[in-house]
C-alpha angles and dihedrals in degrees: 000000000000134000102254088050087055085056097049093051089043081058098044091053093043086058098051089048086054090044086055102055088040087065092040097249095134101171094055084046102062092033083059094045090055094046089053087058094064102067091043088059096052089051084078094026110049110208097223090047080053098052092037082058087048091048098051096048092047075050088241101150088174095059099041083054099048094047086044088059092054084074105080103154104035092180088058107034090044158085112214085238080054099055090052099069086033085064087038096060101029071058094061091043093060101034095092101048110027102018088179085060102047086045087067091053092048102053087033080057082051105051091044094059110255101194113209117079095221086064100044088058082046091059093033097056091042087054082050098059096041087056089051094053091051098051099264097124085157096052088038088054083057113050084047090058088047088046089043088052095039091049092090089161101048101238103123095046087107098049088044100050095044089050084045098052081051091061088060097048093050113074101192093188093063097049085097108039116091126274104237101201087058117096120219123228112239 
């Protein structure tokens, strides 16, 4: 359902709520009134945004897949802020099986102005693997600073150390010289 449609049914419900205290049926009246508020409030709360946030934290991927794929046009269906956390989360979906993929929803999510800072050090330490993974241990080094600053509660120092202590392990700049113990064909 898209927003406009949540509007017009908002509408629809406010009218009959008007209807209802024009005729002196106030009861009807102020049940309508309230009716007509809940739509309003899932214009800036989608409900499948909502239920994908509940899945993921009950760890059903199957079902915060499944809600994420109710939502077919984002840019109707959707508030920018809303399609922050909808890149956000199409970011975590991604972000086991095709990491360069979620890396374009999460800076997408980015871009777009997620809110909360523990987010923020979600997306930014997800960007920071997938940099690491592509060579960019500077810009790598850098998300993980800005993760590190925007984790107020704490919750992402592990990740952060063991990717860290990866960073140490990986020497970017010998990837390309040549292995000496390997013998060429001639």
């Amino acid at each position: 359902m898209s927003k406009y449609s949540k509007m017009g049914l908002s509408m629809f419900i406010f009218l009959g709520s008007v209807l209802s205290f024009l005729n002196k049926n106030y009861l009807y009246g102020y049940i309508f009134l309230l009716l007509s508020l809940i739509p309003i409030f899932f214009i800036f709360r989608n409900e499948f945004l909502l239920l994908a946030f509940f899945k993921i934290q009950k760890k059903d991927m199957k079902g915060f897949k499944k809600y994420l794929g109710y939502i077919k046009y984002p840019k109707l269906q959707l508030t920018k802020n809303q399609m922050a956390y909808y890149y956000f989360l199409n970011g975590i979906l991604y972000s086991e099986n095709n990491i360069f993929k979620s890396e374009n929803y999460m800076q997408k999510a980015l871009d777009s102005g997620l809110k909360f800072k523990q987010n923020i050090a979600i997306a930014k330490l997800n960007l920071a693997i997938v940099s690491l993974s592509k060579g960019n241990k500077k810009r790598a080094e850098n998300l993980l600073l800005e993760a590190k600053k925007m984790d107020i509660s704490g919750l992402l120092h592990e990740q952060i150390q063991i990717i860290k202590i990866q960073m140490k392990k990986i020497n970017i700049g010998n990837i390309n010289k040549p292995n000496p113990y390997i013998r060429k064909k001639f």
